[in-house]
Amino acid sequence: MAVNALTNTYTPSGHFSLAELPVHTKARICSLADPTGKDLQKLLVFGLLPGRSVEILQRYPAIVVQVGRTTIALDEQVAAKVIVKV
């Protein structure tokens, strides 16, 4: 297990947060690490659900991801709460 520095939570080996991945990386969402109600609602509305595939399109100034046909810009703190497996 590793500690996610942005959320101060543990992630299993081989799992990363969206905030840690480089551009053009494809991954599958495994879980949402303790998001607040507002963050959880935003993630669910945009389809960032466990089991969905995601690709990192951009890292700066916001982390931009594609989930299906939807492109979403996330703050680093919110992206850090989405745990994925590459």
PDB file of C-alpha atoms in Angstrom:
ATOM      1  CA  MET A   1       0.000   0.000   0.000  1.00  0.00           C
ATOM      2  CA  ALA A   2       1.100   3.560  -0.691  1.00  0.00           C
ATOM      3  CA  VAL A   3       0.033   6.881   0.823  1.00  0.00           C
ATOM      4  CA  ASN A   4      -1.635   9.404  -1.490  1.00  0.00           C
ATOM      5  CA  ALA A   5      -0.017  12.698  -0.430  1.00  0.00           C
ATOM      6  CA  LEU A   6      -2.941  14.850  -1.636  1.00  0.00           C
ATOM      7  CA  THR A   7      -5.681  12.984   0.235  1.00  0.00           C
ATOM      8  CA  ASN A   8      -3.544  11.429   2.996  1.00  0.00           C
ATOM      9  CA  THR A   9      -5.166   8.032   2.313  1.00  0.00           C
ATOM     10  CA  TYR A  10      -3.751   4.627   1.478  1.00  0.00           C
ATOM     11  CA  THR A  11      -4.074   3.082  -1.985  1.00  0.00           C
ATOM     12  CA  PRO A  12      -3.382  -0.588  -2.788  1.00  0.00           C
ATOM     13  CA  SER A  13      -0.266  -1.482  -4.777  1.00  0.00           C
ATOM     14  CA  GLY A  14      -0.776  -0.907  -8.508  1.00  0.00           C
ATOM     15  CA  HIS A  15      -3.468   1.683  -7.861  1.00  0.00           C
ATOM     16  CA  PHE A  16      -2.993   5.420  -8.357  1.00  0.00           C
ATOM     17  CA  SER A  17      -5.070   8.575  -8.211  1.00  0.00           C
ATOM     18  CA  LEU A  18      -5.948  10.438 -11.406  1.00  0.00           C
ATOM     19  CA  ALA A  19      -3.765  13.288 -10.126  1.00  0.00           C
ATOM     20  CA  GLU A  20      -0.674  11.036 -10.290  1.00  0.00           C
ATOM     21  CA  LEU A  21      -1.002   9.821 -13.885  1.00  0.00           C
ATOM     22  CA  PRO A  22       0.845  11.268 -16.892  1.00  0.00           C
ATOM     23  CA  VAL A  23      -0.910  12.556 -20.020  1.00  0.00           C
ATOM     24  CA  HIS A  24      -2.286   9.920 -22.436  1.00  0.00           C
ATOM     25  CA  THR A  25      -2.508   7.268 -19.722  1.00  0.00           C
ATOM     26  CA  LYS A  26      -5.577   5.033 -19.861  1.00  0.00           C
ATOM     27  CA  ALA A  27      -6.873   3.473 -16.657  1.00  0.00           C
ATOM     28  CA  ARG A  28      -9.963   1.943 -15.055  1.00  0.00           C
ATOM     29  CA  ILE A  29     -11.630   3.614 -12.065  1.00  0.00           C
ATOM     30  CA  CYS A  30     -11.529   1.365  -8.984  1.00  0.00           C
ATOM     31  CA  SER A  31     -12.955   3.569  -6.247  1.00  0.00           C
ATOM     32  CA  LEU A  32     -13.565   7.068  -4.951  1.00  0.00           C
ATOM     33  CA  ALA A  33     -11.410   7.897  -1.914  1.00  0.00           C
ATOM     34  CA  ASP A  34     -13.499   9.737   0.663  1.00  0.00           C
ATOM     35  CA  PRO A  35     -14.932  12.543  -1.482  1.00  0.00           C
ATOM     36  CA  THR A  36     -17.118  15.160   0.169  1.00  0.00           C
ATOM     37  CA  GLY A  37     -20.794  15.221  -0.775  1.00  0.00           C
ATOM     38  CA  LYS A  38     -20.240  18.036  -3.288  1.00  0.00           C
ATOM     39  CA  ASP A  39     -17.242  16.321  -4.888  1.00  0.00           C
ATOM     40  CA  LEU A  40     -19.000  12.948  -4.981  1.00  0.00           C
ATOM     41  CA  GLN A  41     -22.036  14.474  -6.698  1.00  0.00           C
ATOM     42  CA  LYS A  42     -19.827  16.136  -9.337  1.00  0.00           C
ATOM     43  CA  LEU A  43     -17.948  12.901 -10.036  1.00  0.00           C
ATOM     44  CA  LEU A  44     -21.125  10.844 -10.326  1.00  0.00           C
ATOM     45  CA  VAL A  45     -22.881  13.354 -12.609  1.00  0.00           C
ATOM     46  CA  PHE A  46     -19.926  13.302 -15.000  1.00  0.00           C
ATOM     47  CA  GLY A  47     -19.812   9.500 -15.069  1.00  0.00           C
ATOM     48  CA  LEU A  48     -16.642   8.987 -13.037  1.00  0.00           C
ATOM     49  CA  LEU A  49     -17.834   5.710 -11.577  1.00  0.00           C
ATOM     50  CA  PRO A  50     -15.991   2.552 -10.512  1.00  0.00           C
ATOM     51  CA  GLY A  51     -15.527   0.256 -13.502  1.00  0.00           C
ATOM     52  CA  ARG A  52     -15.417   3.043 -16.107  1.00  0.00           C
ATOM     53  CA  SER A  53     -12.377   3.592 -18.333  1.00  0.00           C
ATOM     54  CA  VAL A  54     -10.700   6.996 -18.261  1.00  0.00           C
ATOM     55  CA  GLU A  55      -7.870   8.694 -20.144  1.00  0.00           C
ATOM     56  CA  ILE A  56      -5.763  11.652 -18.993  1.00  0.00           C
ATOM     57  CA  LEU A  57      -5.778  14.313 -21.740  1.00  0.00           C
ATOM     58  CA  GLN A  58      -4.100  17.230 -19.952  1.00  0.00           C
ATOM     59  CA  ARG A  59      -2.484  17.953 -16.575  1.00  0.00           C
ATOM     60  CA  TYR A  60      -2.123  21.740 -16.501  1.00  0.00           C
ATOM     61  CA  PRO A  61      -3.734  24.137 -15.619  1.00  0.00           C
ATOM     62  CA  ALA A  62      -6.415  21.556 -14.725  1.00  0.00           C
ATOM     63  CA  ILE A  63      -6.452  17.792 -15.007  1.00  0.00           C
ATOM     64  CA  VAL A  64      -8.591  17.003 -18.040  1.00  0.00           C
ATOM     65  CA  VAL A  65      -9.922  13.475 -18.451  1.00  0.00           C
ATOM     66  CA  GLN A  66     -12.119  11.692 -20.937  1.00  0.00           C
ATOM     67  CA  VAL A  67     -14.724   9.193 -19.758  1.00  0.00           C
ATOM     68  CA  GLY A  68     -16.587   7.704 -22.693  1.00  0.00           C
ATOM     69  CA  ARG A  69     -17.584  10.669 -24.855  1.00  0.00           C
ATOM     70  CA  THR A  70     -17.422  13.143 -21.968  1.00  0.00           C
ATOM     71  CA  THR A  71     -14.410  15.418 -21.366  1.00  0.00           C
ATOM     72  CA  ILE A  72     -14.084  16.776 -17.825  1.00  0.00           C
ATOM     73  CA  ALA A  73     -11.713  19.272 -16.160  1.00  0.00           C
ATOM     74  CA  LEU A  74     -10.964  18.489 -12.516  1.00  0.00           C
ATOM     75  CA  ASP A  75      -9.109  20.295  -9.742  1.00  0.00           C
ATOM     76  CA  GLU A  76      -6.078  18.344  -8.555  1.00  0.00           C
ATOM     77  CA  GLN A  77      -7.674  17.799  -5.130  1.00  0.00           C
ATOM     78  CA  VAL A  78     -10.769  16.208  -6.699  1.00  0.00           C
ATOM     79  CA  ALA A  79      -8.739  14.137  -9.194  1.00  0.00           C
ATOM     80  CA  ALA A  80      -6.684  12.819  -6.265  1.00  0.00           C
ATOM     81  CA  LYS A  81      -9.841  11.216  -4.863  1.00  0.00           C
ATOM     82  CA  VAL A  82     -10.416   9.057  -7.959  1.00  0.00           C
ATOM     83  CA  ILE A  83      -8.444   5.817  -7.510  1.00  0.00           C
ATOM     84  CA  VAL A  84      -7.601   3.945 -10.711  1.00  0.00           C
ATOM     85  CA  LYS A  85      -5.675   0.911 -11.900  1.00  0.00           C
ATOM     86  CA  VAL A  86      -3.535   1.266 -15.014  1.00  0.00           C
TER      87      VAL A  86
END
